[in-house]
Short mmCIF file of C-alpha atoms and ligand atoms in Angstrom, two decimals:
data_model
loop_
_atom_site.label_atom_id
_atom_site.label_comp_id
_atom_site.label_asym_id
_atom_site.label_seq_id
_atom_site.Cartn_x
_atom_site.Cartn_y
_atom_site.Cartn_z
CA UNK E 1 0.00 0.00 0.00
CA UNK E 2 1.34 3.45 -0.82
CA UNK E 3 1.76 5.92 2.00
CA UNK E 4 -0.91 8.11 0.43
CA UNK E 5 -3.56 5.53 1.03
CA UNK E 6 -4.11 5.80 4.77
CA UNK E 7 -6.81 8.32 5.61
CA UNK E 8 -8.01 9.29 9.09
CA UNK E 9 -11.69 10.03 9.57
CA UNK E 10 -12.28 12.03 12.75
CA UNK E 11 -15.89 12.50 13.87
CA UNK E 12 -16.81 15.78 15.52
CA UNK E 13 -17.37 15.97 19.27
CA UNK E 14 -16.51 13.72 22.19
CA UNK E 15 -14.31 14.46 25.16
CA UNK E 16 -11.25 12.79 26.63
CA UNK E 17 -11.13 11.01 29.96
CA UNK E 18 -9.02 8.35 31.64
CA UNK E 19 -5.42 7.40 32.29
CA UNK E 20 -3.09 6.41 29.48
CA UNK E 21 0.57 5.81 28.81
CA UNK E 22 1.86 6.98 25.42
CA UNK E 23 4.76 5.15 23.70
CA UNK E 24 8.45 5.64 24.41
CA UNK E 25 10.35 8.80 23.57
CA UNK E 26 11.58 8.82 19.98
CA UNK E 27 14.76 10.85 20.61
CA UNK E 28 15.77 8.65 23.55
CA UNK E 29 14.92 5.44 21.63
CA UNK E 30 17.22 6.42 18.73
CA UNK E 31 20.04 7.23 21.11
CA UNK E 32 19.61 3.99 23.10
CA UNK E 33 20.31 2.00 19.90
CA UNK E 34 23.22 4.20 18.80
CA UNK E 35 25.05 4.24 22.14
CA UNK E 36 24.15 0.63 22.98
CA UNK E 37 25.66 -0.47 19.66
CA UNK E 38 29.00 1.29 20.15
CA UNK E 39 29.27 0.45 23.86
CA UNK E 40 31.18 -2.47 25.30
CA UNK E 41 28.83 -5.07 26.75
CA UNK E 42 25.09 -5.70 26.62
CA UNK E 43 22.61 -2.83 26.87
CA UNK E 44 19.03 -3.65 27.86
CA UNK E 45 16.36 -1.13 26.89
CA UNK E 46 12.78 -0.98 28.18
CA UNK E 47 10.02 1.23 26.83
CA UNK E 48 11.64 1.43 23.36
CA UNK E 49 9.44 3.13 20.75
CA UNK E 50 8.37 0.44 18.28
CA UNK E 51 7.87 3.07 15.55
CA UNK E 52 9.23 3.26 12.02
CA UNK E 53 11.78 6.00 12.81
CA UNK E 54 13.48 4.30 15.75
CA UNK E 55 13.25 0.97 13.89
CA UNK E 56 15.13 2.59 10.99
CA UNK E 57 18.00 3.33 13.36
CA UNK E 58 17.80 -0.19 14.79
CA UNK E 59 17.91 -1.75 11.31
CA UNK E 60 20.88 0.43 10.30
CA UNK E 61 22.95 -1.00 13.18
CA UNK E 62 21.85 -4.56 12.35
CA UNK E 63 23.04 -3.82 8.80
CA UNK E 64 26.40 -2.85 10.32
CA UNK E 65 26.73 -6.19 12.09
CA UNK E 66 25.32 -5.38 15.55
CA UNK E 67 23.29 -8.17 17.11
CA UNK E 68 20.05 -6.69 18.45
CA UNK E 69 17.16 -8.66 19.97
CA UNK E 70 13.61 -7.28 19.92
CA UNK E 71 11.75 -5.06 20.14
CA UNK E 72 9.46 -7.27 22.15
CA UNK E 73 6.89 -5.22 24.09
CA UNK E 74 9.36 -2.36 24.29
CA UNK E 75 12.29 -4.53 25.32
CA UNK E 76 15.44 -4.42 23.20
CA UNK E 77 18.77 -6.08 23.93
CA UNK E 78 21.82 -4.69 22.15
CA UNK E 79 25.08 -6.62 22.05
CA UNK E 80 27.48 -3.70 21.78
CA UNK E 81 30.49 -4.00 19.47
CA UNK E 82 32.54 -1.15 20.93
CA UNK E 83 33.52 2.11 19.23
CA UNK E 84 35.53 0.31 16.54
CA UNK E 85 33.41 -2.79 15.94
CA UNK E 86 30.90 -1.62 13.29
CA UNK E 87 31.11 -3.40 9.92
CA UNK E 88 30.56 -2.04 6.43
CA UNK E 89 26.90 -2.60 5.42
CA UNK E 90 26.26 -4.45 2.17
CA UNK E 91 24.44 -1.47 0.64
CA UNK E 92 23.12 2.02 1.41
CA UNK E 93 21.47 2.48 4.81
CA UNK E 94 17.80 3.40 4.23
CA UNK E 95 16.52 5.64 7.02
CA UNK E 96 12.91 6.13 5.90
CA UNK E 97 11.33 9.36 7.18
CA UNK E 98 13.82 9.85 10.01
CA UNK E 99 15.85 13.06 10.05
CA UNK E 100 17.24 12.18 13.47
CA UNK E 101 18.66 8.89 12.16
CA UNK E 102 20.30 10.57 9.19
CA UNK E 103 21.81 13.50 11.05
CA UNK E 104 23.08 11.52 14.05
CA UNK E 105 24.42 8.68 11.93
CA UNK E 106 26.22 11.09 9.59
CA UNK E 107 28.44 12.10 12.52
CA UNK E 108 29.08 8.60 13.79
CA UNK E 109 29.66 7.09 10.35
CA UNK E 110 31.92 9.88 9.08
CA UNK E 111 34.44 8.42 11.46
CA UNK E 112 34.33 4.78 10.31
CA UNK E 113 37.02 3.09 8.22
CA UNK E 114 34.43 2.14 5.54
CA UNK E 115 32.38 4.19 3.07
CA UNK E 116 28.63 4.29 3.53
CA UNK E 117 25.65 5.98 1.88
CA UNK E 118 22.61 7.25 3.82
CA UNK E 119 19.26 7.49 1.99
CA UNK E 120 15.64 8.17 2.95
CA UNK E 121 12.07 8.52 1.70
CA UNK E 122 10.80 11.41 -0.43
CA UNK E 123 10.28 13.71 2.58
CA UNK E 124 13.71 13.03 4.11
CA UNK E 125 15.29 13.42 0.66
CA UNK E 126 14.15 17.07 0.63
CA UNK E 127 15.55 17.98 4.06
CA UNK E 128 18.69 20.11 4.53
CA UNK E 129 21.86 18.19 5.41
CA UNK E 130 24.48 20.93 4.97
CA UNK E 131 23.84 21.85 8.59
CA UNK E 132 25.73 18.62 9.43
CA UNK E 133 27.83 18.13 6.27
CA UNK E 134 29.54 21.55 6.56
CA UNK E 135 30.74 21.33 10.19
CA UNK E 136 31.67 17.66 9.72
CA UNK E 137 33.76 18.83 6.73
CA UNK E 138 35.51 21.31 9.05
CA UNK E 139 36.37 18.35 11.32
CA UNK E 140 37.98 16.62 8.34
CA UNK E 141 35.09 14.42 7.15
CA UNK E 142 34.78 13.77 3.43
CA UNK E 143 31.05 13.89 2.60
CA UNK E 144 29.11 14.31 -0.63
CA UNK E 145 25.47 15.41 -0.68
CA UNK E 146 23.03 15.62 -3.57
CA UNK E 147 22.28 19.06 -5.04
CA UNK E 148 21.38 21.74 -2.52
CA UNK E 149 22.86 19.77 0.39
CA UNK E 150 20.06 17.17 0.28
CA UNK E 151 20.32 13.40 0.85
CA UNK E 152 21.66 10.93 -0.08
CA UNK E 153 24.79 11.49 1.96
CA UNK E 154 27.91 9.68 0.79
CA UNK E 155 30.42 9.30 3.60
CA UNK E 156 33.93 8.38 2.53
CA UNK E 157 36.35 6.16 4.41
CA UNK E 158 39.10 8.80 3.93
CA UNK E 159 37.99 11.04 6.79
CA UNK E 160 40.45 11.82 9.59
CA UNK E 161 38.56 13.73 12.21
CA UNK E 162 39.97 16.50 14.39
CA UNK E 163 38.19 18.08 17.34
CA UNK E 164 37.07 21.68 16.80
CA UNK E 165 35.07 24.52 18.32
CA UNK E 166 31.69 25.05 16.68
CA UNK E 167 29.15 27.80 17.29
CA UNK E 168 25.90 26.37 15.96
CA UNK E 169 24.05 28.93 13.82
CA UNK E 170 20.72 27.19 14.57
CA UNK E 171 19.39 25.70 17.80
CA UNK E 172 19.47 22.05 16.72
CA UNK E 173 19.94 19.01 18.95
CA UNK E 174 20.45 16.89 15.85
CA UNK E 175 23.44 18.96 14.74
CA UNK E 176 24.87 19.05 18.27
CA UNK E 177 24.47 15.28 18.64
CA UNK E 178 25.96 14.60 15.21
CA UNK E 179 29.10 16.55 16.07
CA UNK E 180 29.45 14.98 19.52
CA UNK E 181 29.18 11.52 17.93
CA UNK E 182 31.92 12.46 15.46
CA UNK E 183 33.88 13.90 18.39
CA UNK E 184 34.02 10.45 20.03
CA UNK E 185 36.41 9.48 17.23
CA UNK E 186 38.18 12.79 16.69
CA UNK E 187 41.68 13.66 17.75
CA UNK E 188 41.47 16.19 20.57
CA UNK E 189 38.45 18.01 21.98
CA UNK E 190 35.18 18.86 20.20
CA UNK E 191 33.25 21.84 21.61
CA UNK E 192 29.76 22.69 20.42
CA UNK E 193 28.03 25.91 21.54
CA UNK E 194 24.25 26.28 21.29
CA UNK E 195 22.59 29.60 20.39
CA UNK E 196 19.69 28.55 22.68
CA UNK E 197 19.05 25.46 24.84
CA UNK E 198 18.23 22.32 22.83
CA UNK E 199 17.28 18.82 23.99
CA UNK E 200 20.17 17.29 25.90
CA UNK E 201 19.45 13.55 25.67
CA UNK E 202 22.79 12.87 23.97
CA UNK E 203 24.81 14.46 26.75
CA UNK E 204 22.76 12.71 29.43
CA UNK E 205 23.04 9.31 27.78
CA UNK E 206 26.76 9.63 27.05
CA UNK E 207 27.28 10.40 30.74
CA UNK E 208 25.12 7.37 31.62
CA UNK E 209 27.35 5.19 29.42
CA UNK E 210 30.34 6.44 31.43
CA UNK E 211 31.76 8.84 28.81
CA UNK E 212 33.16 12.15 30.09
CA UNK E 213 31.12 15.09 28.74
CA UNK E 214 31.41 18.66 30.00
CA UNK E 215 28.54 21.08 29.82
CA UNK E 216 29.21 24.77 30.58
CA UNK E 217 26.46 27.40 30.64
CA UNK E 218 26.94 30.28 28.15
CA UNK E 219 24.89 33.50 27.95
CA UNK E 220 22.56 31.88 25.38
CA UNK E 221 22.63 28.10 25.91
CA UNK E 222 25.44 25.71 26.72
CA UNK E 223 28.84 24.69 25.45
CA UNK E 224 29.22 20.92 25.40
CA UNK E 225 32.64 19.35 25.04
CA UNK E 226 34.13 15.91 24.88
CA UNK E 227 37.43 14.38 23.79
CA UNK E 228 37.91 11.43 21.46
CA UNK E 229 39.38 8.10 22.40
CA UNK E 230 37.29 7.00 25.41
CA UNK E 231 34.96 4.02 25.72
CA UNK E 232 31.26 3.54 26.48
CA UNK E 233 30.17 0.89 29.00
CA UNK E 234 26.80 -0.83 28.49
CA UNK E 235 23.93 0.14 30.80
CA UNK E 236 20.22 -0.54 31.27
CA UNK E 237 17.92 2.16 29.90
CA UNK E 238 14.30 2.88 30.78
CA UNK E 239 12.84 5.07 27.99
CA UNK E 240 10.29 7.62 29.29
CA UNK E 241 6.98 8.18 27.49
CA UNK E 242 7.34 10.75 24.73
CA UNK E 243 6.15 14.24 25.67
CA UNK E 244 5.81 14.95 21.94
CA UNK E 245 3.24 12.14 21.65
CA UNK E 246 1.61 13.10 24.96
CA UNK E 247 1.10 16.57 23.47
CA UNK E 248 -1.81 15.47 21.24
CA UNK E 249 -3.71 14.30 24.30
CA UNK E 250 -2.72 17.32 26.39
CA UNK E 251 -4.17 19.60 23.73
CA UNK E 252 -7.20 17.31 23.28
CA UNK E 253 -8.07 17.62 26.98
CA UNK E 254 -7.18 21.32 27.11
CA UNK E 255 -9.66 22.26 24.34
CA UNK E 256 -12.60 20.02 25.26
CA UNK E 257 -15.10 20.82 28.04
CA UNK E 258 -15.65 17.87 30.37
CA UNK E 259 -12.18 16.39 29.79
CA UNK E 260 -9.91 15.10 32.52
CA UNK E 261 -6.90 13.01 31.60
CA UNK E 262 -3.76 11.57 33.21
CA UNK E 263 -0.69 10.77 31.09
CA UNK E 264 1.61 8.44 32.99
CA UNK E 265 5.38 8.69 33.32
CA UNK E 266 6.00 11.23 30.58
CA UNK E 267 9.53 12.57 30.04
CA UNK E 268 9.70 16.12 31.42
CA UNK E 269 13.30 16.92 30.59
CA UNK E 270 13.59 20.73 31.00
CA UNK E 271 14.74 21.00 27.36
CA UNK E 272 11.46 19.44 26.17
CA UNK E 273 8.73 21.08 28.26
CA UNK E 274 7.94 24.09 26.09
CA UNK E 275 4.50 22.61 25.43
CA UNK E 276 3.69 22.54 29.15
CA UNK E 277 4.91 26.13 29.61
CA UNK E 278 2.99 27.38 26.56
CA UNK E 279 -0.27 25.59 27.44
CA UNK E 280 -0.08 27.01 30.98
CA UNK E 281 0.42 30.52 29.57
CA UNK E 282 -2.72 29.94 27.48
CA UNK E 283 -4.67 29.10 30.63
CA UNK E 284 -4.53 25.27 30.67
CA UNK E 285 -5.26 23.51 33.97
CA UNK E 286 -2.33 21.11 34.18
CA UNK E 287 -0.19 19.69 36.96
CA UNK E 288 2.65 17.21 37.45
CA UNK E 289 2.45 14.30 39.91
CA UNK E 290 4.71 11.39 40.91
CA UNK E 291 7.92 12.99 39.67
CA UNK E 292 10.88 10.64 39.36
CA UNK E 293 13.76 9.57 37.13
CA UNK E 294 13.85 7.02 34.28
CA UNK E 295 17.11 6.23 32.52
CA UNK E 296 18.69 9.53 33.61
CA UNK E 297 15.66 11.51 32.41
CA UNK E 298 13.08 13.24 34.66
CA UNK E 299 9.53 11.83 34.34
CA UNK E 300 6.12 12.63 35.85
CA UNK E 301 2.43 11.88 35.49
CA UNK E 302 0.73 14.83 33.81
CA UNK E 303 -2.83 15.57 34.90
CA UNK E 304 -4.85 17.92 32.75
CA UNK E 305 -8.46 19.01 32.78
CA UNK E 306 -10.37 21.36 30.55
CA UNK E 307 -10.14 25.10 31.17
CA UNK E 308 -10.90 27.87 28.65
CA UNK E 309 -7.76 28.87 26.70
CA UNK E 310 -6.79 32.35 25.53
CA UNK E 311 -4.44 33.44 22.75
CA UNK E 312 -0.87 34.52 23.61
CA UNK E 313 2.32 35.76 22.00
CA UNK E 314 4.42 32.61 22.29
CA UNK E 315 7.71 33.52 24.02
CA UNK E 316 10.57 33.05 21.55
CA UNK E 317 12.70 31.32 24.19
CA UNK E 318 10.13 28.50 24.31
CA UNK E 319 10.38 27.75 20.57
CA UNK E 320 13.30 25.26 20.62
CA UNK E 321 11.80 23.65 23.75
CA UNK E 322 8.51 22.95 21.92
CA UNK E 323 9.78 22.60 18.36
CA UNK E 324 7.89 19.37 17.58
CA UNK E 325 4.73 20.44 19.39
CA UNK E 326 3.61 23.39 17.25
CA UNK E 327 1.18 21.58 14.94
CA UNK E 328 -0.85 20.53 18.01
CA UNK E 329 -0.37 23.95 19.65
CA UNK E 330 -1.82 25.59 16.50
CA UNK E 331 -5.01 23.57 17.14
CA UNK E 332 -5.00 24.83 20.75
CA UNK E 333 -4.66 28.37 19.34
CA UNK E 334 -7.62 27.81 17.00
CA UNK E 335 -9.70 26.79 20.05
CA UNK E 336 -8.61 29.80 22.14
CA UNK E 337 -10.27 33.13 22.74
CA UNK E 338 -8.36 35.79 20.78
CA UNK E 339 -5.12 35.75 18.81
CA UNK E 340 -2.00 33.59 19.14
CA UNK E 341 1.23 34.74 17.54
CA UNK E 342 4.30 32.59 16.86
CA UNK E 343 7.59 34.00 15.57
CA UNK E 344 11.22 32.85 15.54
CA UNK E 345 10.14 29.41 14.34
CA UNK E 346 11.54 29.24 10.78
CA UNK E 347 12.89 25.75 11.62
CA UNK E 348 9.29 24.50 11.31
CA UNK E 349 9.60 24.95 7.55
CA UNK E 350 12.23 22.16 7.29
CA UNK E 351 10.65 19.44 9.42
CA UNK E 352 8.93 16.35 7.98
CA UNK E 353 6.90 18.93 6.01
CA UNK E 354 6.81 22.74 5.93
CA UNK E 355 4.80 22.77 9.15
CA UNK E 356 3.89 26.47 8.91
CA UNK E 357 2.43 26.26 5.41
CA UNK E 358 0.92 22.79 5.67
CA UNK E 359 -0.82 23.65 8.96
CA UNK E 360 -1.99 27.00 7.53
CA UNK E 361 -3.48 25.22 4.49
CA UNK E 362 -5.29 22.76 6.77
CA UNK E 363 -6.54 25.53 9.06
CA UNK E 364 -7.79 27.42 5.95
CA UNK E 365 -9.65 24.29 4.82
CA UNK E 366 -11.40 24.18 8.22
CA UNK E 367 -12.24 27.90 8.21
CA UNK E 368 -9.73 28.95 10.91
CA UNK E 369 -8.46 32.48 10.20
CA UNK E 370 -4.67 32.65 10.10
CA UNK E 371 -1.82 34.60 8.57
CA UNK E 372 1.45 32.98 7.57
CA UNK E 373 4.78 34.69 8.33
CA UNK E 374 8.23 33.67 7.13
CA UNK E 375 9.13 32.55 10.67
CA UNK E 376 5.75 31.82 12.22
CA UNK E 377 2.01 32.26 12.05
CA UNK E 378 -0.83 34.31 13.56
CA UNK E 379 -3.94 32.30 14.43
CA UNK E 380 -7.32 33.71 15.32
CA UNK E 381 -9.41 31.56 17.65
CA UNK E 382 -12.84 30.71 16.25
CA UNK E 383 -15.11 27.93 15.04
CA UNK E 384 -13.59 24.92 13.25
CA UNK E 385 -15.61 23.62 10.31
CA UNK E 386 -15.46 20.08 9.04
CA UNK E 387 -13.50 19.40 5.86
CA UNK E 388 -10.59 17.60 4.25
CA UNK E 389 -6.95 18.36 5.04
CA UNK E 390 -3.73 16.97 3.61
CA UNK E 391 -1.07 16.02 6.19
CA UNK E 392 1.60 15.78 3.44
CA UNK E 393 2.80 12.57 5.05
CA UNK E 394 3.71 14.42 8.25
CA UNK E 395 2.80 12.34 11.32
CA UNK E 396 2.40 15.27 13.69
CA UNK E 397 0.14 17.18 11.30
CA UNK E 398 -2.09 14.14 10.83
CA UNK E 399 -2.51 13.66 14.60
CA UNK E 400 -3.07 17.40 15.20
CA UNK E 401 -6.02 17.58 12.83
CA UNK E 402 -7.45 14.38 14.32
CA UNK E 403 -7.70 16.07 17.75
CA UNK E 404 -9.15 19.22 16.15
CA UNK E 405 -12.32 17.17 15.51
CA UNK E 406 -13.09 17.30 19.26
CA UNK E 407 -14.10 20.92 18.64
CA UNK E 408 -15.15 20.84 14.96
CA UNK E 409 -18.63 21.30 13.59
CA UNK E 410 -18.30 18.57 10.95
CA UNK E 411 -16.23 15.47 10.19
CA UNK E 412 -12.52 16.01 9.45
CA UNK E 413 -10.88 13.81 6.80
CA UNK E 414 -7.09 13.71 6.90
CA UNK E 415 -5.11 12.40 3.93
CA UNK E 416 -1.69 10.73 3.84
CA UNK E 417 -1.55 9.47 7.44
CA UNK E 418 0.57 6.30 7.20
CA UNK E 419 3.58 8.08 8.73
CA UNK E 420 1.81 8.33 12.08
CA UNK E 421 3.50 4.94 12.52
CA UNK E 422 6.91 6.67 12.56
CA UNK E 423 6.35 8.03 16.09
CA UNK E 424 2.99 6.85 17.46
CA UNK E 425 1.83 3.51 16.01
CA UNK E 426 -1.11 3.10 18.45
CA UNK E 427 -2.40 6.68 18.22
CA UNK E 428 -5.81 5.76 16.79
CA UNK E 429 -6.32 3.03 19.41
CA UNK E 430 -5.47 5.38 22.32
CA UNK E 431 -7.54 8.23 20.84
CA UNK E 432 -10.61 5.97 20.78
CA UNK E 433 -9.81 4.58 24.22
CA UNK E 434 -10.00 8.06 25.81
CA UNK E 435 -13.22 9.00 24.03
CA UNK E 436 -12.43 10.36 20.58
CA UNK E 437 -13.88 8.87 17.42
CA UNK E 438 -11.09 8.40 14.87
CA UNK E 439 -10.83 5.63 12.28
CA UNK E 440 -8.03 4.83 9.87
CA UNK E 441 -9.00 3.55 6.43
C1 S3P K 1 15.51 15.73 17.58
C2 S3P K 1 15.77 17.06 17.48
C3 S3P K 1 14.83 18.03 16.87
C4 S3P K 1 13.44 17.46 16.70
C5 S3P K 1 13.45 16.05 16.18
C6 S3P K 1 14.23 15.14 17.11
C7 S3P K 1 16.50 14.84 18.21
O1 S3P K 1 15.33 18.39 15.60
O2 S3P K 1 12.66 18.28 15.84
O3 S3P K 1 12.13 15.56 16.06
O4 S3P K 1 16.16 13.69 18.57
O5 S3P K 1 17.65 15.29 18.38
P1 S3P K 1 16.38 19.62 15.42
O6 S3P K 1 17.57 19.30 16.19
O7 S3P K 1 16.67 19.67 13.96
O8 S3P K 1 15.64 20.83 15.91
#
């Protein structure tokens, strides 16, 4: 079946109630496979996201000779081969829809003594890779991209990496992680400075695997440094539930009178909680309970109940901390009293789709007044009509319009939804379990 053939049909109305646990964090799942594979010893993972993106990373390491058992109900066992034990794959590594896999692997594989080519699906093939290819080139990597810095990426075996100091021009955890992975193999010290805080799962997990990483605050974000030549020691990892997946249900409860929902053991890493901060600023009634730690990451149950939302100017410092949550937050804005303004979010244009334009087109189709900016959008709260929207194969856009139906006047049809399986394979099941009416056909 082609990806274009899965359509969601979301019936208007309903409310959301109950207690659910959303699947494992995608960013942490990718990193558990990467670090487990290059560690010495056996890494056992629980709560692994059994989604197409993290499975693409898992398959890539199997293709490079790493023995990996599972996933079996979220359990994965990785028999690490050490930093120098990866083998040349028999062909290109296909990474599907997953930008994280391509950008993180480009750093790690630039440093291997074999050539390798990284490819992806039509969406990934349009995404910018110079943001990693250029700094890796400065470290001494030999990389070829297709025209315009797009995939495929051809990584040569002739690279000799040197540590360097890099000021990232964009706030990107993928770029930071890519360079730190290359830095594991580089001669000397690699220092990466963020222009604003970005998710720090790589630094946390490297530390968990016993690798020395230094993190110094700077006026804008942090400078992270590590030196090449160490080793990683296998550990056990408990993957928290993904706050990016929890977001669809947080917004669903926030916009729907009569809703009261608990999301269990969600990752609340401070570099990921922009959605909580933004929803609270909009008036959401939300609190954290049972705070604890899972695999070096803070977790909590999130309780949310309906309260009327109002439009806000989204603080620019929250943008990198909520970067994957904006499609759902745009639905919250549509259901708010007044105007919501987002700026400083040009990165949304180079995600799995152009999330500013694709969301604006969908909002237009449902009669929600909005104005597109180069780096953001202005959304006027008001009634949501029924209609048909195109997700452009973007998982988060498909799920966002599905929750919009809770407040729509008519049925919402969403095209091109197969990629929901990249991050949230049981979304439709959980949506129906809490009281929504969504079918996939
Ligand atoms: C990710 C980083 C973010 C995010 C992506 C996952 C990661 O991308 O959008 O879904 O796991 O490092 P950028 O670093 O490009 O902002």
